[in-house]
mmCIF file of C-alpha atoms in Angstrom:
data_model
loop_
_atom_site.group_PDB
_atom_site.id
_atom_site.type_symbol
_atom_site.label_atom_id
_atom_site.label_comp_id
_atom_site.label_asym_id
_atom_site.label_seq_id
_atom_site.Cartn_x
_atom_site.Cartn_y
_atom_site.Cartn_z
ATOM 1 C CA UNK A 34 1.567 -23.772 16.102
ATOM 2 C CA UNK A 35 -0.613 -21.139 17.752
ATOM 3 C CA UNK A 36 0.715 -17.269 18.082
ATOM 4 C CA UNK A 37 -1.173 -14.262 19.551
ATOM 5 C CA UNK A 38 -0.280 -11.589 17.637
ATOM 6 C CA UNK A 39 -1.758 -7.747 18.327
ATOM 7 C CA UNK A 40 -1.949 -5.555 15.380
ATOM 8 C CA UNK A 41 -0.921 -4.933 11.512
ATOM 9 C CA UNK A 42 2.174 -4.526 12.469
ATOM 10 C CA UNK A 43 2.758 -7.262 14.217
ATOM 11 C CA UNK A 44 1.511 -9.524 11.700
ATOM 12 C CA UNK A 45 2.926 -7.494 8.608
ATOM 13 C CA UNK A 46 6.432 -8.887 10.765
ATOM 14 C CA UNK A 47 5.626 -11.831 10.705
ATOM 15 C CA UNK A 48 4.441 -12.408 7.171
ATOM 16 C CA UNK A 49 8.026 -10.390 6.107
ATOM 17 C CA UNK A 50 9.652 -13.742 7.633
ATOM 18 C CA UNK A 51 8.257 -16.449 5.700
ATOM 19 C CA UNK A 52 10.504 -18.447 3.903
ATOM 20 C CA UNK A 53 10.155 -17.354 -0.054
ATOM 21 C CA UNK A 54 11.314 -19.380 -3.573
ATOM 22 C CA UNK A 55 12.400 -16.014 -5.297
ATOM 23 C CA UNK A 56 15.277 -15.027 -2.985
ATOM 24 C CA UNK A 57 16.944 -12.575 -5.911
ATOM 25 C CA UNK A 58 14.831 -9.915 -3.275
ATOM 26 C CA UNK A 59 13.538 -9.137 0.044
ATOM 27 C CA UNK A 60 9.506 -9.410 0.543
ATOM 28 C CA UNK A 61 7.908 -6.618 0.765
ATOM 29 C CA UNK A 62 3.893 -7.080 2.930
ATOM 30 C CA UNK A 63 2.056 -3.748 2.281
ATOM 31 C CA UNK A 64 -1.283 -3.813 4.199
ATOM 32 C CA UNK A 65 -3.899 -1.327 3.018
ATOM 33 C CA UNK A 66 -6.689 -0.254 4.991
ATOM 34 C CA UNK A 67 -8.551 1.930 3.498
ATOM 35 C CA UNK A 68 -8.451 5.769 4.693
ATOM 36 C CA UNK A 69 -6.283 4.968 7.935
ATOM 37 C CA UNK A 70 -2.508 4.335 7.439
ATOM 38 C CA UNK A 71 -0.650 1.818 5.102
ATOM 39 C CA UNK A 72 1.735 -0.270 7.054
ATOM 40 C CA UNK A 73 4.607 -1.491 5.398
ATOM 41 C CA UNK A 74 7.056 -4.513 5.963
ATOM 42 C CA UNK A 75 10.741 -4.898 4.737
ATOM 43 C CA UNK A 76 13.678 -7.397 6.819
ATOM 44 C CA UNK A 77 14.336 -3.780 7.726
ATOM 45 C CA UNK A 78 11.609 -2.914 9.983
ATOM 46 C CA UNK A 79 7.799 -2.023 9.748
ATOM 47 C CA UNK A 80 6.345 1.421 8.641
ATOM 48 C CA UNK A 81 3.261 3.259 8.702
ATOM 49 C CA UNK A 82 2.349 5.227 5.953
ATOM 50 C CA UNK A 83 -0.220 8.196 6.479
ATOM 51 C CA UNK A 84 -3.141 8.248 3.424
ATOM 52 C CA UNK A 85 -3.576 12.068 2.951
ATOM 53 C CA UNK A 86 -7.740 12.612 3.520
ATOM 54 C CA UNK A 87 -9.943 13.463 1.006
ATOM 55 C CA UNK A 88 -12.956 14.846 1.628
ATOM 56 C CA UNK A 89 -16.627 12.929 1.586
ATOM 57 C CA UNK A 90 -17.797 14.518 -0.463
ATOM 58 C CA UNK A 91 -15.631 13.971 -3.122
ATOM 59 C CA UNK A 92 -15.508 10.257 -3.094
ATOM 60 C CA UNK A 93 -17.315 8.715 -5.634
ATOM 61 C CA UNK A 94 -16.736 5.028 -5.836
ATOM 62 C CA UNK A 95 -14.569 3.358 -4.112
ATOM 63 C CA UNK A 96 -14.635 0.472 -6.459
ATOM 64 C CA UNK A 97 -10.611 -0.282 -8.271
ATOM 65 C CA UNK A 98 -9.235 1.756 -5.279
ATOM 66 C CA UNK A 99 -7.261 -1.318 -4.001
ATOM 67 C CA UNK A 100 -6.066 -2.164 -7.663
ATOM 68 C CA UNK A 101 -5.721 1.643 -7.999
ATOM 69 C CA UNK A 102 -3.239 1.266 -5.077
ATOM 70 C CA UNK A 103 -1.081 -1.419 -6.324
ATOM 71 C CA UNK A 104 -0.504 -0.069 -9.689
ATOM 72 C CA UNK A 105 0.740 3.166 -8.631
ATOM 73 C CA UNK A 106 2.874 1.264 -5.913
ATOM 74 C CA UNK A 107 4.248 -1.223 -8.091
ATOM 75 C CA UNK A 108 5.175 1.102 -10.552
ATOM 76 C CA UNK A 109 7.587 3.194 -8.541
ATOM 77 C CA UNK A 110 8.570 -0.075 -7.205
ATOM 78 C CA UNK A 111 9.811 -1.152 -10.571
ATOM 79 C CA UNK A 112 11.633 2.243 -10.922
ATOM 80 C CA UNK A 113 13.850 1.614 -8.028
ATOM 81 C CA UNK A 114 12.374 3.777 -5.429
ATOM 82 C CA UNK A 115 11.833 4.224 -2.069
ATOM 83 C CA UNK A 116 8.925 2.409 0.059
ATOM 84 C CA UNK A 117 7.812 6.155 0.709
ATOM 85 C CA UNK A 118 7.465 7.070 -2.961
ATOM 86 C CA UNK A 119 5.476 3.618 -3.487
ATOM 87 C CA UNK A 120 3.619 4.584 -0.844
ATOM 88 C CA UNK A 121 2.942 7.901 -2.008
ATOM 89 C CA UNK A 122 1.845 6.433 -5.721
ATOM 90 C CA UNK A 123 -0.245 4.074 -4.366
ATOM 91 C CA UNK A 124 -2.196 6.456 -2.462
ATOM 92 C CA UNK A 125 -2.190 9.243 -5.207
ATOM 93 C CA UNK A 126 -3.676 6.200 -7.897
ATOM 94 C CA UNK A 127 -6.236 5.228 -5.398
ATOM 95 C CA UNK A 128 -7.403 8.830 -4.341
ATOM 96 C CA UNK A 129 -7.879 9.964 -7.813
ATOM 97 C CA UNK A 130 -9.736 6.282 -8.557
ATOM 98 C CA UNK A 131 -12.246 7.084 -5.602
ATOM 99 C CA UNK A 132 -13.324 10.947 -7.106
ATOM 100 C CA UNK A 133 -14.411 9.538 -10.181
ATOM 101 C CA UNK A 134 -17.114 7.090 -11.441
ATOM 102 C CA UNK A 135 -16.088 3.623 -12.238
ATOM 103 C CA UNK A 136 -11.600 2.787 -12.564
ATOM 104 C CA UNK A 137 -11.017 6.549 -14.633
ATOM 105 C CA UNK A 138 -8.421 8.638 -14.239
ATOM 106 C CA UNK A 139 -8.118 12.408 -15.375
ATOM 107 C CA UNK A 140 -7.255 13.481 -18.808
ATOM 108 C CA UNK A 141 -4.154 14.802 -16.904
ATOM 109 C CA UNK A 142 -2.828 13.403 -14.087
ATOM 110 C CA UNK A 143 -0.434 15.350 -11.400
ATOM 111 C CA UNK A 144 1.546 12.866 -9.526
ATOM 112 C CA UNK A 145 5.066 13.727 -9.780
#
């Protein structure tokens, strides 16, 4: 089976198909890619998810930003909410991971 696909997108749709054990709920395919835009896939559709920019200068080490990412995704996830708000975690966890040496986080954190 051969398939020319163009894009994250395309192949985020694709991926959303497969055939899956667990069918209690829908896949989810969240590709990351660095400072451009998340794109997510659900059987509803495929999204794009802006990363808001930090500057240069403030980025540190990059290293954990990727676990960074899922935490704070898969925690709103858990809590019922929207693909946004995952979004939205999983970019705050990995921008604050990235401004600081080695995987620490603030004494206080801000995400709301």
């Amino acid at each position: 089976y051969q398939r020319r696909v163009h894009g994250v997108g395309e192949i985020a749709k694709l991926l959303v198909q497969l055939p899956k054990k667990n069918t209690s709920r829908p896949r989810i395919v969240v590709f990351t890619q660095g400072s451009k835009s998340t794109v997510v896939a659900t059987n509803e559709g495929v999204s794009s998810y802006p990363v808001p920019p930090i500057p240069s200068e403030k980025i540190v080490d990059t290293n954990g930003a990727g676990d960074a990412f899922v935490g704070g995704f898969l925690s709103q996830l858990a809590a019922g909410k929207s693909v946004e708000v995952c979004c939205n975690a999983g970019h705050y966890s990995a921008g604050v991971i990235i401004q600081h040496s080695g995987c620490t986080f603030p004494d206080k954190p801000s995400f709301a």
